mmCIF file of C-alpha atoms in Angstrom:
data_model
loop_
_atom_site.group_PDB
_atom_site.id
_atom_site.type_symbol
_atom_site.label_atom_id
_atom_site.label_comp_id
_atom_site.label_asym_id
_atom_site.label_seq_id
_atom_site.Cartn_x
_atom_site.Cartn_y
_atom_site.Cartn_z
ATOM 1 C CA UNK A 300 -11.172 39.132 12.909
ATOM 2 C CA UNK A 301 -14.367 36.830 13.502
ATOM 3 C CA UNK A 302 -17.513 37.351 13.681
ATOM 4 C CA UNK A 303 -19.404 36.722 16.924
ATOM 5 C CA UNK A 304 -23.300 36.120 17.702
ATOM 6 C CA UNK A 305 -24.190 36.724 21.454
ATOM 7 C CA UNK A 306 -27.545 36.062 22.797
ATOM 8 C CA UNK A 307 -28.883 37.396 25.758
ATOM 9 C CA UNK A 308 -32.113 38.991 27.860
ATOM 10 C CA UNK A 309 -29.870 41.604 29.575
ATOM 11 C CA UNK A 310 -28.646 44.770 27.708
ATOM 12 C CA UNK A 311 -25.848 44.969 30.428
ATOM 13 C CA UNK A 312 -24.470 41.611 29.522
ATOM 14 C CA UNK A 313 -24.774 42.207 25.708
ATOM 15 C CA UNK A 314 -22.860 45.428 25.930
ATOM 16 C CA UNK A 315 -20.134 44.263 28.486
ATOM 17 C CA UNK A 316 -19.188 41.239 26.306
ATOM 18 C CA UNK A 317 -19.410 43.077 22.923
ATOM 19 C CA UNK A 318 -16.994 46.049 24.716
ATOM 20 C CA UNK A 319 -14.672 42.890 25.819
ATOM 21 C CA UNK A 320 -14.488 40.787 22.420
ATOM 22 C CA UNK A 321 -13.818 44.344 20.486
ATOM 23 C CA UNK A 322 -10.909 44.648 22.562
ATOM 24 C CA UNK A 323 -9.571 41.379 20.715
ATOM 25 C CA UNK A 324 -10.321 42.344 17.718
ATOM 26 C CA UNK A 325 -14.069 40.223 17.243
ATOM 27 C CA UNK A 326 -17.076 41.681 15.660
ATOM 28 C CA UNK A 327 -20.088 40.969 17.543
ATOM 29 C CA UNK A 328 -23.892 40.646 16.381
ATOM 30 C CA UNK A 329 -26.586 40.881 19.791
ATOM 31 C CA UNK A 330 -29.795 39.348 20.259
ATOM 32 C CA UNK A 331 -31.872 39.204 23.360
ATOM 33 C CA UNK A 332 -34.350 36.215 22.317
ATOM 34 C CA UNK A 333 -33.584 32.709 21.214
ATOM 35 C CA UNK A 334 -35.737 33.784 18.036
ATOM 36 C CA UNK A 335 -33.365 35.979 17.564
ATOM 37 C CA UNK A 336 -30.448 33.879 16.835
ATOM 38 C CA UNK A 337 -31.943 31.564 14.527
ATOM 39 C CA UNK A 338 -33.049 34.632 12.330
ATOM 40 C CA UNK A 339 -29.461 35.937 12.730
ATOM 41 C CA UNK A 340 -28.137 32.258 11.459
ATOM 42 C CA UNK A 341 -30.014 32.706 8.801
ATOM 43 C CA UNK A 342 -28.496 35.732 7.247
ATOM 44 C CA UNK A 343 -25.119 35.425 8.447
ATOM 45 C CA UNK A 344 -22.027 32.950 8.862
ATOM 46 C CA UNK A 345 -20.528 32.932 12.734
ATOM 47 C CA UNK A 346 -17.450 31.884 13.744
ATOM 48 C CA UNK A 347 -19.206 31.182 17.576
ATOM 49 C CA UNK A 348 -22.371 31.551 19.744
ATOM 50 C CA UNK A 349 -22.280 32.483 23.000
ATOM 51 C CA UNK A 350 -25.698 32.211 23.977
ATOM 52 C CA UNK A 351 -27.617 32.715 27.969
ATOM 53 C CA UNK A 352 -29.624 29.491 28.988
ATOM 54 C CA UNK A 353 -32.399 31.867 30.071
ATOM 55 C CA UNK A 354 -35.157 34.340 28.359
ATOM 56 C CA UNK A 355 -38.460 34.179 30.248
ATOM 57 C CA UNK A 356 -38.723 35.940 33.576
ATOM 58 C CA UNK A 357 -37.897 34.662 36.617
ATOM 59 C CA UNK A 358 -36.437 31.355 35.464
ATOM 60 C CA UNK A 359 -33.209 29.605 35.940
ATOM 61 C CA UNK A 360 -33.869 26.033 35.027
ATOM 62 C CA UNK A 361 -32.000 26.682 31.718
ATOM 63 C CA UNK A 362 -34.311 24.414 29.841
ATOM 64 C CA UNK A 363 -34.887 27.218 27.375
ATOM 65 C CA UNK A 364 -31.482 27.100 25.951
ATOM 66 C CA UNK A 365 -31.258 23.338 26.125
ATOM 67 C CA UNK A 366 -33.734 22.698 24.045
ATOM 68 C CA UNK A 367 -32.289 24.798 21.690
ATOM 69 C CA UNK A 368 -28.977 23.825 21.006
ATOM 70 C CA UNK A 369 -29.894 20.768 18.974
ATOM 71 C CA UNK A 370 -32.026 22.858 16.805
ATOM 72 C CA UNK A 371 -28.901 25.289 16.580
ATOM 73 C CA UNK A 372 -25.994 22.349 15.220
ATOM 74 C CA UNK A 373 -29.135 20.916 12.596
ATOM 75 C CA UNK A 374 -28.853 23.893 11.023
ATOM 76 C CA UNK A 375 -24.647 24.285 11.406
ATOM 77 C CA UNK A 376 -23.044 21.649 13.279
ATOM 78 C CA UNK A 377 -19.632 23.365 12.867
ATOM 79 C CA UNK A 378 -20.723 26.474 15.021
ATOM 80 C CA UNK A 379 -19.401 26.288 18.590
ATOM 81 C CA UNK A 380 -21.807 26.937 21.289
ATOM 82 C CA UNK A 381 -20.871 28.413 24.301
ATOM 83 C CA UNK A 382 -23.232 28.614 26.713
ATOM 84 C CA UNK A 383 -24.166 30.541 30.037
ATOM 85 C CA UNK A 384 -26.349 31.373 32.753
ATOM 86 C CA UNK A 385 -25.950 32.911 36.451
ATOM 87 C CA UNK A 386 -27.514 29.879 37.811
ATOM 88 C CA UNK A 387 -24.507 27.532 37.015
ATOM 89 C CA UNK A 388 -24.350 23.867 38.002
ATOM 90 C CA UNK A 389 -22.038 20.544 37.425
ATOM 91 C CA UNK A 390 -25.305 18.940 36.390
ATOM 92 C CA UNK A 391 -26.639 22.034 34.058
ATOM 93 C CA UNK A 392 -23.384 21.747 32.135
ATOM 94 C CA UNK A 393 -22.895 18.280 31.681
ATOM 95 C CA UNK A 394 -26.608 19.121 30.334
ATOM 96 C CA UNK A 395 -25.575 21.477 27.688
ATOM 97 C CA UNK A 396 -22.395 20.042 26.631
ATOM 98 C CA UNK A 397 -24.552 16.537 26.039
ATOM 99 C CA UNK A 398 -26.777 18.127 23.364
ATOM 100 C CA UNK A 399 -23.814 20.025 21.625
ATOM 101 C CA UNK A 400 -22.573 23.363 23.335
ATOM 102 C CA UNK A 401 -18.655 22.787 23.917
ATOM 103 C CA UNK A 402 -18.041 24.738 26.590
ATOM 104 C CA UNK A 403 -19.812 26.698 29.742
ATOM 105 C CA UNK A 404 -19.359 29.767 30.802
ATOM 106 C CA UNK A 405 -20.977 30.850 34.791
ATOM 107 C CA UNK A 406 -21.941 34.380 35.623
ATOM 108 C CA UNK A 407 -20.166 36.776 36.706
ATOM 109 C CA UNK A 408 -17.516 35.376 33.898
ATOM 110 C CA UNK A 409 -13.908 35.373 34.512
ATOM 111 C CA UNK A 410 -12.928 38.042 31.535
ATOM 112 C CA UNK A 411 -9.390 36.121 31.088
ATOM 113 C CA UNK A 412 -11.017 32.789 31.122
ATOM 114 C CA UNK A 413 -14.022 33.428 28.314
ATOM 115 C CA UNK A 414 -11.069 35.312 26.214
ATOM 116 C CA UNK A 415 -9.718 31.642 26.367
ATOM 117 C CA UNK A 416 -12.646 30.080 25.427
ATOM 118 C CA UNK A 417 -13.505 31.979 22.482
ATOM 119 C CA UNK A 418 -10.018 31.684 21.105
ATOM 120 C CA UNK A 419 -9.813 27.774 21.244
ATOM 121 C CA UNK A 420 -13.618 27.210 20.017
ATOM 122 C CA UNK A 421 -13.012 29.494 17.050
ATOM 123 C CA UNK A 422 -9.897 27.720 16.304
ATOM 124 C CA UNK A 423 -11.326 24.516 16.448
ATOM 125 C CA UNK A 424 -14.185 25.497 14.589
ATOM 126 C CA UNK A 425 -12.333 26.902 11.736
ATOM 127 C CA UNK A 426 -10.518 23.703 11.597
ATOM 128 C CA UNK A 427 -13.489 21.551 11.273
ATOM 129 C CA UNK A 428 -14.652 23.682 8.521
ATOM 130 C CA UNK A 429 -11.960 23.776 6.552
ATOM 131 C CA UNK A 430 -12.279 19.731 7.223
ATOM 132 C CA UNK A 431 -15.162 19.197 5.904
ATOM 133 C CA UNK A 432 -14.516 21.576 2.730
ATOM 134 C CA UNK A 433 -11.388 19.602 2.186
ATOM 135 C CA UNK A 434 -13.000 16.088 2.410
ATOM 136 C CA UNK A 435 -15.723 17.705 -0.147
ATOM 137 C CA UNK A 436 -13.235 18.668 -2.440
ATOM 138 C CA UNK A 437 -11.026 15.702 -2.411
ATOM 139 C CA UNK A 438 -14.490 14.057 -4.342
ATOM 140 C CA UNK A 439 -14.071 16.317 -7.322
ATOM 141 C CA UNK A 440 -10.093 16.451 -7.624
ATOM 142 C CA UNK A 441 -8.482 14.547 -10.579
ATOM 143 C CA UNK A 442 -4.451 14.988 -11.341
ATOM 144 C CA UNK A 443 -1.855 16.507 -9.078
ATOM 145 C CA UNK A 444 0.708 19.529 -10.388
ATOM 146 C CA UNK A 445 1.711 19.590 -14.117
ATOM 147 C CA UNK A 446 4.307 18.932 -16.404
ATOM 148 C CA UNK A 447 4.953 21.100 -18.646
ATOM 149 C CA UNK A 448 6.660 20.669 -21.677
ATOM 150 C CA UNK A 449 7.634 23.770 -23.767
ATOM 151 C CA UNK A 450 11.059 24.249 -25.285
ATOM 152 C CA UNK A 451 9.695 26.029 -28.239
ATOM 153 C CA UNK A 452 10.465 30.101 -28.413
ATOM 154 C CA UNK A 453 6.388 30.673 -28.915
ATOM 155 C CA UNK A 454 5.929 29.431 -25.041
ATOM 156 C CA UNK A 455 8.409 31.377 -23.712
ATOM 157 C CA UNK A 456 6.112 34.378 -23.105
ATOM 158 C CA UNK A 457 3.769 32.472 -21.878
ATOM 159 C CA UNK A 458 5.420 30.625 -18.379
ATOM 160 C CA UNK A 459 7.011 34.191 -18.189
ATOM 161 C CA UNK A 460 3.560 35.330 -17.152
ATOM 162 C CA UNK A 461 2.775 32.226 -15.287
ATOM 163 C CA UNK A 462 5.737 32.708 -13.024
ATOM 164 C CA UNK A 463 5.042 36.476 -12.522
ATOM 165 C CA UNK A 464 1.412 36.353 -11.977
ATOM 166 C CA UNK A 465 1.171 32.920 -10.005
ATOM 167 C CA UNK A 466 2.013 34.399 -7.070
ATOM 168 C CA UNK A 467 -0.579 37.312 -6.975
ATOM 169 C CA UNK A 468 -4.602 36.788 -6.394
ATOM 170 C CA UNK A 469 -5.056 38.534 -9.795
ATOM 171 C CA UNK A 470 -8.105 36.468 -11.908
ATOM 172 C CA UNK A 471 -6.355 34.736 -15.082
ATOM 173 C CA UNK A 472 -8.192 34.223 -18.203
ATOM 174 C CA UNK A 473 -6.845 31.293 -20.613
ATOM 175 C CA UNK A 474 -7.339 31.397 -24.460
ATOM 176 C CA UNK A 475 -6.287 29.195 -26.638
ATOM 177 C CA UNK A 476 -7.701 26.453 -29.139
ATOM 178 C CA UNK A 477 -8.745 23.179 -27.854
ATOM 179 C CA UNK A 478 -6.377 20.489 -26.871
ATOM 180 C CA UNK A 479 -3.350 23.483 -26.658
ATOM 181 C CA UNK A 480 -3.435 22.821 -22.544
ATOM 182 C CA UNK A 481 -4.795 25.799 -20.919
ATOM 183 C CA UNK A 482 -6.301 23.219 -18.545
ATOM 184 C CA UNK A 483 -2.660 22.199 -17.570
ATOM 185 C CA UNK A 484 -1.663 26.167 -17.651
ATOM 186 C CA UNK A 485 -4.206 26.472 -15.011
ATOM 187 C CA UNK A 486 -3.114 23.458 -12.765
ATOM 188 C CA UNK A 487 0.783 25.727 -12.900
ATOM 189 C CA UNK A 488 -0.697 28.817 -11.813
ATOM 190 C CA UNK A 489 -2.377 27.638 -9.032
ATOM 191 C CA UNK A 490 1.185 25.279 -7.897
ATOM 192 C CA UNK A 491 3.279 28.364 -7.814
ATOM 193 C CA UNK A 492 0.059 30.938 -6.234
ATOM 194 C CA UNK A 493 0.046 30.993 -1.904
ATOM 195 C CA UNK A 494 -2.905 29.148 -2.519
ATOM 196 C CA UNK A 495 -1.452 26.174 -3.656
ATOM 197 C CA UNK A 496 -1.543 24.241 0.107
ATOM 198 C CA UNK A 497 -5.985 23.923 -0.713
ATOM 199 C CA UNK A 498 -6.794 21.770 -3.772
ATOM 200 C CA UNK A 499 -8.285 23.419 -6.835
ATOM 201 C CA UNK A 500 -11.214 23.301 -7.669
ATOM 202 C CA UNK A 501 -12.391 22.790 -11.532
ATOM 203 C CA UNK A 502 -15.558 23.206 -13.412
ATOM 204 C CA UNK A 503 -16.564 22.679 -16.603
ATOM 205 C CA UNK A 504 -18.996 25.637 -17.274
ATOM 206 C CA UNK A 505 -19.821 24.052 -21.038
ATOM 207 C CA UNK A 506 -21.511 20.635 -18.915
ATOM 208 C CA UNK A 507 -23.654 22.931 -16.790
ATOM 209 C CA UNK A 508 -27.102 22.885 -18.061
ATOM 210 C CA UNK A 509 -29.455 26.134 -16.640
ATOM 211 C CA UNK A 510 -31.132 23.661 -14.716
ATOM 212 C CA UNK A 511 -28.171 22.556 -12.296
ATOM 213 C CA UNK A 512 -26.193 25.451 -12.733
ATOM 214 C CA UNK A 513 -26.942 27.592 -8.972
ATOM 215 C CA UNK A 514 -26.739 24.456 -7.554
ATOM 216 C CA UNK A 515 -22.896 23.150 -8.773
ATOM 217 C CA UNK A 516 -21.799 26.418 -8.338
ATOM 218 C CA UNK A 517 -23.432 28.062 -5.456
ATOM 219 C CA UNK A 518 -24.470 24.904 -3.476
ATOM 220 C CA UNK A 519 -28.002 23.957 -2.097
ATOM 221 C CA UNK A 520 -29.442 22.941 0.970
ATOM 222 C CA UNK A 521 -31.837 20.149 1.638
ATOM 223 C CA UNK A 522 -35.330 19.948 0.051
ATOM 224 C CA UNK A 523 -34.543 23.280 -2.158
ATOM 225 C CA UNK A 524 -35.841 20.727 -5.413
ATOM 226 C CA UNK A 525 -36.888 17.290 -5.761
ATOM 227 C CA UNK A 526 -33.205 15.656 -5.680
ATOM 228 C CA UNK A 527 -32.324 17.733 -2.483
ATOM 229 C CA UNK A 528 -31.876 15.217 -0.555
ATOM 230 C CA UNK A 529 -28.811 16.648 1.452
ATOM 231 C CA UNK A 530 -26.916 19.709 1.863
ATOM 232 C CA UNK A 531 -24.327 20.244 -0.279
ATOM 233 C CA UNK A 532 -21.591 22.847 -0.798
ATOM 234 C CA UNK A 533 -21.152 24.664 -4.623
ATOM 235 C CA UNK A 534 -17.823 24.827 -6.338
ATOM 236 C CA UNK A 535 -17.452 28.403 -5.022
ATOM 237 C CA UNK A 536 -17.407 27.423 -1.291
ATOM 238 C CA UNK A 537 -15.511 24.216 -1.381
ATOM 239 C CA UNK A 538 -12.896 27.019 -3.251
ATOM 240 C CA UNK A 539 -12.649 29.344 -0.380
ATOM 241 C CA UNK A 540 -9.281 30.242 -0.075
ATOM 242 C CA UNK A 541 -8.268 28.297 -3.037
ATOM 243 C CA UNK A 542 -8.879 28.639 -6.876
ATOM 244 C CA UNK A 543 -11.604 28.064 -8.653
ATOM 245 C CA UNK A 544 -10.705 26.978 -12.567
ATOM 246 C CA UNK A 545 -13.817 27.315 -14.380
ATOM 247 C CA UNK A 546 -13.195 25.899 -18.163
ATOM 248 C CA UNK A 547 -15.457 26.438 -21.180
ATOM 249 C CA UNK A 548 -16.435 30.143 -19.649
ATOM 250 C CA UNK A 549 -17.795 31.814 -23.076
ATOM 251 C CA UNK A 550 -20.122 28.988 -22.959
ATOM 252 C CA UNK A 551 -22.294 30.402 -19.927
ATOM 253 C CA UNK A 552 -25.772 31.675 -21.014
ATOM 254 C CA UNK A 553 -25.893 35.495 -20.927
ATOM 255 C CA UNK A 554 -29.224 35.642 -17.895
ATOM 256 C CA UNK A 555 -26.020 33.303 -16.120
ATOM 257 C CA UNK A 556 -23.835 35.662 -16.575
ATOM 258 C CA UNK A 557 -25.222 38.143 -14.235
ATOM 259 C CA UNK A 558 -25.318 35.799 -11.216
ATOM 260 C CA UNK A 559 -21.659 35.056 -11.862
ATOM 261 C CA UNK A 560 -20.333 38.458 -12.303
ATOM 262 C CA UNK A 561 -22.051 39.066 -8.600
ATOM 263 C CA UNK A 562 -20.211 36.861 -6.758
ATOM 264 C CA UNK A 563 -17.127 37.416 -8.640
ATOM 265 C CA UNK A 564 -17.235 40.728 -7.628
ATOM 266 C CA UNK A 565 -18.479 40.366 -3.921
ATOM 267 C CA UNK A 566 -17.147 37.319 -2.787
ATOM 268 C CA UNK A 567 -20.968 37.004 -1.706
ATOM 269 C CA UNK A 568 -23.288 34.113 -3.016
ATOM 270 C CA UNK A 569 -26.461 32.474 -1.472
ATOM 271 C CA UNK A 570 -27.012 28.039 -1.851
ATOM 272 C CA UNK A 571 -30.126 27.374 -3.886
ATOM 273 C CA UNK A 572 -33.120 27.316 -1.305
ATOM 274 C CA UNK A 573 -31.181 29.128 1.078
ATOM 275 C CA UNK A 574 -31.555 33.147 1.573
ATOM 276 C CA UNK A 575 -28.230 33.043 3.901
ATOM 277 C CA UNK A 576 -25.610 34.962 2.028
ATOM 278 C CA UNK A 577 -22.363 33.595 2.152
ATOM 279 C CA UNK A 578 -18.605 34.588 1.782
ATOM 280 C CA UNK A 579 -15.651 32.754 -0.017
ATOM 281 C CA UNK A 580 -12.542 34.186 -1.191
ATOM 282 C CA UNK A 581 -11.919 32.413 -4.263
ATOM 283 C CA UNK A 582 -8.803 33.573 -7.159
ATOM 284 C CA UNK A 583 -10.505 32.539 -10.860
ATOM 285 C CA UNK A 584 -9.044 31.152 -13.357
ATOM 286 C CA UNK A 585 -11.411 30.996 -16.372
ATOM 287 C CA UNK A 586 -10.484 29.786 -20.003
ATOM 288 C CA UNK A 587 -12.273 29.341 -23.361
ATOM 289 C CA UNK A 588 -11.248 28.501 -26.957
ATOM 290 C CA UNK A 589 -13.476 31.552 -27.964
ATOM 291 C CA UNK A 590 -12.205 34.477 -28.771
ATOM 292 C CA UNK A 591 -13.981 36.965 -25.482
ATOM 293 C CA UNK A 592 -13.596 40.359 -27.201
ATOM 294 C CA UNK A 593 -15.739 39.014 -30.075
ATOM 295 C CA UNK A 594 -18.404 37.336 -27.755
ATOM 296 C CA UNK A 595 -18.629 40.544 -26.192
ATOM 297 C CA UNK A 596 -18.616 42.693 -29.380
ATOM 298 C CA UNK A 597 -21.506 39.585 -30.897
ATOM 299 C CA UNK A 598 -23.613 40.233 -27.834
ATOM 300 C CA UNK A 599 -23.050 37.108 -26.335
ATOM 301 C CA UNK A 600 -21.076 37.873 -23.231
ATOM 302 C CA UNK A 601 -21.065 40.570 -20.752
ATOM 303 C CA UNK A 602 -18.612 42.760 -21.482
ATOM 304 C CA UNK A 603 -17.870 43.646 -17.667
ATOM 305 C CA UNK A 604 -17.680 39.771 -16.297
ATOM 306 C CA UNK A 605 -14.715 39.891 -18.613
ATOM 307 C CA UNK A 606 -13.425 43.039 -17.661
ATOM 308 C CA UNK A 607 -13.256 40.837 -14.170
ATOM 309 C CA UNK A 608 -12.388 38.008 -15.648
ATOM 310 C CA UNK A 609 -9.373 39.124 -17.543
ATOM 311 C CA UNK A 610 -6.822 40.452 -15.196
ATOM 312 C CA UNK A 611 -4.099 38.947 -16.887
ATOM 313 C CA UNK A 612 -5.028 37.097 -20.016
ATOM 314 C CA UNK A 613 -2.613 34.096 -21.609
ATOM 315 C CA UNK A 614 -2.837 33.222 -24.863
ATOM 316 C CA UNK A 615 -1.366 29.971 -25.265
ATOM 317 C CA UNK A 616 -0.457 28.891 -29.260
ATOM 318 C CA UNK A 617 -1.674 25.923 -31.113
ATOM 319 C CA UNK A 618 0.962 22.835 -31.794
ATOM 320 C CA UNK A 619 1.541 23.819 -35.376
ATOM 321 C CA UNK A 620 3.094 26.728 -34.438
ATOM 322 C CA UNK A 621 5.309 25.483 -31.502
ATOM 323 C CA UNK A 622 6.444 22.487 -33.492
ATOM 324 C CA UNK A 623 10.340 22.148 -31.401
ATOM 325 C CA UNK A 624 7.629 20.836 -28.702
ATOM 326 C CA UNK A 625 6.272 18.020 -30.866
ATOM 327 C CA UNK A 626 8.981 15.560 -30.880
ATOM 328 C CA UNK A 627 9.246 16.449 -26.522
ATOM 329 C CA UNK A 628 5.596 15.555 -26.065
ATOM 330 C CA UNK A 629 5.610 12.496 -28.179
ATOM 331 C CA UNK A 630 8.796 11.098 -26.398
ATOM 332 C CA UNK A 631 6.843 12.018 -22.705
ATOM 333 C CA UNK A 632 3.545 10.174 -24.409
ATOM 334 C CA UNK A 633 5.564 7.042 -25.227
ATOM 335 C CA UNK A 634 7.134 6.951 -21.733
ATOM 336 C CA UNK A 635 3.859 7.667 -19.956
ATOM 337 C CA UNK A 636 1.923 4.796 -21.957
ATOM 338 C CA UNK A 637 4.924 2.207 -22.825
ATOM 339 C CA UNK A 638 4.855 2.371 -19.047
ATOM 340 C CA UNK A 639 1.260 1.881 -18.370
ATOM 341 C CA UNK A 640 1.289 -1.328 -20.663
ATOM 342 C CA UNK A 641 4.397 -2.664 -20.099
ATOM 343 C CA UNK A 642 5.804 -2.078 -23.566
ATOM 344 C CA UNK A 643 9.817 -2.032 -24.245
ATOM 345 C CA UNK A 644 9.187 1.087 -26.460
ATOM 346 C CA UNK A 645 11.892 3.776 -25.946
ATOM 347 C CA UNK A 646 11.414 5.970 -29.469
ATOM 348 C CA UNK A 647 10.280 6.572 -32.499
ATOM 349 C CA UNK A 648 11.364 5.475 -36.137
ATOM 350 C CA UNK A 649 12.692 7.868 -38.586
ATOM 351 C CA UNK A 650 9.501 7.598 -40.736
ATOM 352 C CA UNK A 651 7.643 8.171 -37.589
ATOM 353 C CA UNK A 652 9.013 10.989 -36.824
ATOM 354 C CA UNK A 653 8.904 13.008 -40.119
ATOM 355 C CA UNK A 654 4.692 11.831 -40.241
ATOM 356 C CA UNK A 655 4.492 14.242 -36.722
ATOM 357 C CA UNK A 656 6.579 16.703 -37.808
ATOM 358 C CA UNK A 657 4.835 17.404 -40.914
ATOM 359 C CA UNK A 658 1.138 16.935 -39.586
ATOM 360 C CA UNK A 659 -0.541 19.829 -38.773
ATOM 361 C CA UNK A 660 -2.524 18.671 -35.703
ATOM 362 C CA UNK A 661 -5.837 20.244 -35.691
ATOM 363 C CA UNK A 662 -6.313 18.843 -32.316
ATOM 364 C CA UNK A 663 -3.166 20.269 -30.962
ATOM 365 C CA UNK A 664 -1.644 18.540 -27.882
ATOM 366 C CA UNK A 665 -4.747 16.573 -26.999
ATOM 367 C CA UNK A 666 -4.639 14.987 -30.623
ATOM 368 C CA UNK A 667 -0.718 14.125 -30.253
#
């Protein structure tokens, strides 16, 4: 189901087309002024505008509308704009589709034909949307899907749950020391969830100072602060439809908190400078090597953002305690680098061995 903004003088015209896109299923907002629609933009998202040429009384130039429409795609230029107007000519919507409408639409419409029209431009503008989120988040992607290496006993729990929870949109949180991989646990969950065809999206909640912290997650538009100089989309809209892995979590300041638990429970977040809400369906992932229940029981962490937060919760165990996984990461190390600088290595001495087995690795993983 989309939602539809129509703009029109005529009461008639509003209810006729809002009667005729309910029939397919559309929600439709009305307006009968071209003030109208620009407040509208500005509170909601629109998957089209179809929008009269004409407002004032007794004209049928359509230059009211014209000048409009380039106003219109500054402020979205992956809306579609269909236009219309009873006084329809070649050269009125050659006009309109020169300053960025993409279709026209005469009066009296053709019911079958505008049905056709609003299919195709929502399609098209869906596609360009999810186009330009893609291209964003291709900038903040690093890595592809895991590898993960756990023969030991103490991990078999652990990509039990994976495997059973991947597939659901149920919010996973990750504990574990540092260096034990929960990043990597992450990257598995979302390759095996129905999300896994959109890329996703990481954060490192721990890097965000309070200054920049609305604006990497929610997004800004231009001129909201002195380095506005663009747009840009937050970490929770270049996630829509995706997963958003948000690392270091216990490390978010508790007057943060709030603002996070909000969208995390509505979906519904507005960019810095902007008061348009909008919408993304995001899964989280969260992890921290904190233990939560004792931030919350310290004070130091809202005890319902974790209650959303923790779903399912994976505890993943340090090295020292999965040590038949030791010798299997080492061996996948010396490949991975012996490869990367041309080295004949292919194993480890004896002597070598025994120093890893023994070692207690404080660091876990990320220190083998």
């Amino acid at each position: 189901m989309s939602r539809i903004l129509i703009a029109d003088d005529q009461n008639d015209v509003l209810e006729a087309l809002r009667i005729l896109l309910k029939g397919e299923g559309h929600q439709t907002d009305a307006v009968t002024s071209l003030a109208g629609v620009f407040q509208a933009l500005e509170k909601k998202d629109y998957a089209l505008l179809i929008m009269d040429l004409n407002y004032t009384r007794d004209t049928t130039s359509g230059q009211e509308g014209l000048e409009v429409i380039p106003k219109i795609q500054a402020l979205d230029n992956t809306l579609p704009i269909v236009v219309m107007t009873a006084w329809a000519t070649i050269d009125l919507a050659v006009e309109a589709m020169k300053r960025g409408a993409r279709d026209f639409i005469p009066k009296p419409w053709d019911n079958d034909r505008l049905l056709t029209i609003v299919r195709t431009q929502i399609e098209l503008g869906s596609a360009l949307r999810k186009g330009r989120r893609l291209e964003a988040a291709n900038q903040l992607l690093r890595g592809n899907a895991p590898n993960i290496i756990a023969e030991s006993p103490r991990m078999r729990p652990v990509l039990e749950i994976v495997s059973r929870v991947a597939p659901s949109d149920a919010n996973v949180l990750i504990t574990g020391e540092n260096g034990t991989g929960k990043g990597l646990i992450a990257q598995a969950i979302h390759a095996l969830s129905n999300r896994a065809s959109h890329s996703m999206i990481t954060v490192n909640m721990g890097g965000l100072s309070e200054g920049i912290f609305e604006s990497e997650l929610f997004g800004h538009v231009k001129g909201a602060f002195t380095d506005a100089k663009a747009d840009r989309a937050g970490r929770f809209e270049l996630a829509d439809e995706s997963t958003l892995f948000m690392d270091e979590i216990a490390n978010v300041p508790m007057n943060q908190q709030a603002k996070l638990l909000r969208v995390i429970e509505t979906g519904e977040f507005e960019r810095v400078g902007s008061s348009k809400t909008l919408k993304a369906n995001v899964r989280i992932i969260s992890a921290t090597n904190a233990n939560p229940h004792e931030e919350v029981a310290q004070g130091r962490f809202r005890q319902d953002l974790l209650f959303r937060l923790n779903t399912i919760e994976i505890a993943l165990p340090p090295l020292r305690e999965r040590r038949e996984d030791i010798m299997p990461l080492a061996n996948s190390f010396l490949r991975q680098h012996a490869k990367r600088y041309r080295k004949m290595l292919t194993g480890f001495e004896e002597k070598a061995r025994d120093v890893l087995m023994q070692h207690q690795f404080p660091g876990n993983v990320r220190e083998l």
